[in-house]
Coordinates of C-alpha atoms in Angstrom, one line a residue:
Chain A
X1 CA 129.0 202.3 130.4
X2 CA 129.8 200.3 128.2
X3 CA 132.4 197.3 129.0
X4 CA 133.2 197.1 125.0
X5 CA 133.7 199.9 123.2
X6 CA 134.9 199.9 119.1
X7 CA 135.1 203.4 117.8
X8 CA 135.3 202.6 114.1
X9 CA 132.2 201.8 112.8
X10 CA 134.0 201.3 109.1
X11 CA 137.0 201.6 107.7
X12 CA 138.8 200.9 104.1
X13 CA 141.9 200.0 103.6
X14 CA 144.2 199.5 100.8
X15 CA 145.4 196.1 99.9
X16 CA 148.9 194.6 101.4
X17 CA 148.2 198.0 103.7
X18 CA 148.5 196.9 107.7
X19 CA 145.2 197.9 109.5
X20 CA 144.8 198.6 113.3
X21 CA 141.4 197.6 114.7
X22 CA 140.6 199.9 118.1
X23 CA 139.1 198.3 121.1
X24 CA 138.7 199.6 125.0
X25 CA 137.3 197.1 127.5
X26 CA 135.9 198.0 131.3
X27 CA 136.4 196.0 133.6
X28 CA 136.8 195.5 137.8
X29 CA 138.1 192.2 137.4
X30 CA 142.0 192.0 137.8
X31 CA 142.0 188.2 135.4
X32 CA 140.2 188.3 132.2
X33 CA 140.7 187.4 128.6
X34 CA 140.0 189.4 125.4
X35 CA 138.8 188.0 122.2
X36 CA 138.9 189.1 118.4
X37 CA 136.2 187.5 116.1
X38 CA 135.8 187.7 112.6
X39 CA 132.3 187.7 111.2
X40 CA 131.9 187.8 107.3
X41 CA 129.2 188.1 105.1
X42 CA 128.7 184.2 105.2
X43 CA 127.7 185.1 109.0
X44 CA 129.5 182.8 111.2
X45 CA 131.6 184.0 113.7
X46 CA 135.2 183.1 113.3
X47 CA 137.4 183.4 116.3
X48 CA 141.0 184.9 115.3
X49 CA 143.4 185.4 118.4
X50 CA 143.1 185.5 122.1
X51 CA 145.0 187.4 125.2
X52 CA 145.0 186.8 128.7
X53 CA 145.0 189.9 131.0
X54 CA 148.0 188.1 132.6
X55 CA 150.1 187.9 129.8
X56 CA 153.2 189.8 129.4
X57 CA 153.6 189.2 125.5
X58 CA 151.2 190.4 123.3
X59 CA 149.3 187.7 121.2
X60 CA 150.1 186.7 118.2
X61 CA 148.4 184.8 115.0
X62 CA 149.5 184.5 111.9
X63 CA 148.9 187.6 110.1
X64 CA 146.8 188.6 113.4
X65 CA 148.1 190.3 116.2
X66 CA 147.0 192.0 119.4
X67 CA 148.7 195.6 121.0
X68 CA 147.6 194.5 124.9
X69 CA 148.1 197.9 126.5
X70 CA 146.5 196.9 130.1
X71 CA 146.9 200.4 131.4
X72 CA 145.0 201.7 128.9
X73 CA 142.5 198.5 128.7
X74 CA 143.1 198.3 125.5
X75 CA 143.4 196.0 123.4
X76 CA 143.5 196.9 119.8
X77 CA 144.2 194.5 117.0
X78 CA 146.5 194.6 114.0
X79 CA 146.2 192.8 110.7
X80 CA 149.5 192.8 108.6
X81 CA 149.4 193.1 104.8
X82 CA 145.4 193.4 104.4
X83 CA 144.2 190.7 101.9
X84 CA 140.9 191.0 100.2
X85 CA 139.5 188.3 101.9
X86 CA 139.8 190.1 105.3
X87 CA 136.8 192.2 104.2
X88 CA 134.6 191.4 107.2
X89 CA 132.7 192.6 110.8
X90 CA 135.6 192.4 113.5
X91 CA 134.3 191.8 117.0
X92 CA 136.0 192.6 119.7
X93 CA 134.6 190.0 123.0
X94 CA 135.7 190.5 126.5
X95 CA 135.6 187.5 129.3
X96 CA 135.1 188.6 133.3
X97 CA 136.2 186.0 135.3
X98 CA 133.6 186.6 137.6
X99 CA 132.0 183.8 136.1
X100 CA 134.4 181.3 136.2
X101 CA 134.9 182.0 132.2
X102 CA 131.4 180.1 132.4
X103 CA 129.7 183.6 132.0
X104 CA 129.8 184.0 128.3
X105 CA 131.6 186.7 126.4
X106 CA 130.6 190.7 126.5
X107 CA 130.6 191.9 122.6
X108 CA 132.0 195.3 121.1
X109 CA 129.1 196.8 118.4
X110 CA 131.6 195.8 116.2
X111 CA 134.3 197.5 112.6
X112 CA 133.5 196.5 109.1
X113 CA 136.4 196.3 107.7
X114 CA 136.6 197.0 103.8
X115 CA 139.3 195.9 101.7
X116 CA 140.4 197.6 98.4
X117 CA 142.3 196.9 95.8
Chain B
X1 CA 133.7 166.3 114.6
X2 CA 130.9 168.5 113.3
X3 CA 131.4 170.8 116.0
X4 CA 128.7 172.9 117.3
X5 CA 125.5 172.7 114.8
X6 CA 122.3 174.1 115.0
X7 CA 118.8 173.9 113.4
X8 CA 117.2 175.6 111.4
X9 CA 119.0 177.7 109.3
X10 CA 116.3 180.0 108.9
X11 CA 112.8 180.4 110.3
X12 CA 109.4 182.7 110.1
X13 CA 107.3 182.5 113.0
X14 CA 103.8 184.9 112.8
X15 CA 103.1 186.8 116.1
X16 CA 102.3 184.4 119.1
X17 CA 104.0 181.6 117.5
X18 CA 106.2 179.1 120.2
X19 CA 109.1 177.3 118.9
X20 CA 112.7 175.7 119.5
X21 CA 115.8 176.0 118.7
X22 CA 118.1 173.3 118.4
X23 CA 121.8 173.3 119.4
X24 CA 124.6 170.2 119.7
X25 CA 128.2 169.8 120.1
X26 CA 130.2 167.1 119.8
X27 CA 133.2 167.9 121.2
X28 CA 132.2 167.6 124.8
X29 CA 132.8 170.7 126.1
X30 CA 130.8 171.7 128.9
X31 CA 130.1 175.3 128.8
X32 CA 127.2 176.1 126.3
X33 CA 126.1 179.6 125.3
X34 CA 122.8 181.2 123.4
X35 CA 123.5 185.0 122.2
X36 CA 121.6 186.8 120.0
X37 CA 123.1 189.4 117.1
X38 CA 120.5 192.1 115.9
X39 CA 121.5 193.8 112.6
X40 CA 124.5 196.3 113.2
X41 CA 125.3 195.0 116.6
X42 CA 127.6 192.7 118.3
X43 CA 126.0 189.5 120.2
X44 CA 124.4 189.6 123.1
X45 CA 124.1 186.5 126.0
X46 CA 120.7 184.9 126.5
X47 CA 121.1 182.1 128.5
X48 CA 124.3 180.3 129.2
X49 CA 124.6 177.1 130.9
X50 CA 128.0 175.1 133.0
X51 CA 126.9 171.5 132.3
X52 CA 124.2 168.8 132.4
X53 CA 121.0 170.4 134.5
X54 CA 122.6 173.5 135.2
X55 CA 121.3 176.9 133.2
X56 CA 121.7 180.4 134.3
X57 CA 120.5 183.6 132.7
X58 CA 122.3 186.5 130.9
X59 CA 122.3 190.0 129.6
X60 CA 118.6 189.1 127.7
X61 CA 116.6 185.7 128.8
X62 CA 113.5 187.9 128.6
X63 CA 111.5 185.9 126.4
X64 CA 113.3 182.6 125.9
X65 CA 113.8 179.3 128.1
X66 CA 116.7 176.7 127.5
X67 CA 117.0 173.5 129.2
X68 CA 119.9 171.0 129.6
X69 CA 119.0 167.6 129.9
X70 CA 123.1 166.1 128.0
X71 CA 126.0 167.4 127.8
X72 CA 125.8 167.6 123.7
X73 CA 122.6 169.3 123.0
X74 CA 121.0 172.9 124.8
X75 CA 117.9 174.1 123.2
X76 CA 116.7 177.2 123.0
X77 CA 112.8 177.8 123.5
X78 CA 111.0 180.6 122.8
X79 CA 107.2 181.2 123.6
X80 CA 104.7 183.7 122.3
X81 CA 107.3 185.2 119.6
X82 CA 107.1 188.6 119.5
X83 CA 108.9 190.9 116.5
X84 CA 111.4 191.8 119.1
X85 CA 113.1 188.4 118.8
X86 CA 113.8 188.9 114.9
X87 CA 117.3 187.9 115.1
X88 CA 120.5 185.9 114.1
X89 CA 120.8 183.3 117.3
X90 CA 124.2 181.5 117.5
X91 CA 124.8 179.0 120.4
X92 CA 128.2 178.5 121.0
X93 CA 130.3 175.6 123.4
X94 CA 133.7 176.5 125.5
X95 CA 136.2 173.8 127.5
X96 CA 136.3 174.3 131.3
X97 CA 139.5 172.9 131.2
X98 CA 141.5 175.3 128.4
X99 CA 143.2 178.2 129.4
X100 CA 141.1 180.7 127.2
X101 CA 137.9 179.3 127.3
X102 CA 137.4 180.0 123.3
X103 CA 134.2 179.9 122.4
X104 CA 133.1 177.5 119.3
X105 CA 130.5 178.7 117.4
X106 CA 127.7 177.3 115.7
X107 CA 126.3 178.7 112.5
X108 CA 123.3 180.6 113.6
X109 CA 119.7 180.8 113.0
X110 CA 117.9 183.7 111.5
X111 CA 114.4 184.4 112.8
X112 CA 112.1 186.3 111.3
X113 CA 109.0 187.2 114.0
X114 CA 106.0 189.0 111.5

C-alpha cells in the first residue's frame, strides 16, 4: 500500500482563487510528521509547511495552511489567494518516528498545479 | 551559508561507467540523505546517514554506495551505471535537534545513462 497518496495529478486554478491539494497518508506510528514541498520548473525542492502528529492546531505559513484531519489520515495543503508564481509541482511527504527522524521522507507522486491568469 | 551543494549539475554516463556525485553541507547537520526522482514521480530514498561513519540503506539502494567520513560531506557512488539509473539525484540534510527534522535540499544532479 502506498504510504502517501496524492490523488490529483494536475490542477488548473484561476489566479487569486484558493486551492486545496489533497494528501492522505498511511502509518501505524503514533508520532510522525507531514511536510509539503514545492518544486518549480527549475527543479529545486522548496519546503513550505510542516505538521507534527501531536500538533493540535493546523500549521500555517503565510498563504499556506495545512488542513490536518488525523482520524481521516489527511493532510491537505491550502493555498489562499493563488498567484502565477504558485504554478509548480507540489509534494506531500511523511517522516515516521521509527527511524527517529533519520530514515528520510516518504513522498507522494505529486500534484502539478497550474495557475491561470 | 551555502546550504547544501551538489556537483556536478548535469552528467551523461555510458553504460558500465562509474561516477561519484558530490554533496556537501555547511549547516553542521548530522543527518544527510540521498534521493532519486524519476520523471513524473516523487523522490525515493537511496541511502541516509545519521553521522560521520554511519550509513544505512533506504528504499532503493541497489547499484549505489555511500560513505560519510566527515559531517559535511556525503558522496554517492554509482558503480557500473545502467539506464535505469537515469534520474535526478537530490542530496538533503537535517538536524536531529530540530522539532520537525526539516530537510534542506541541494539543487540536484541530472544524470543520464546511455
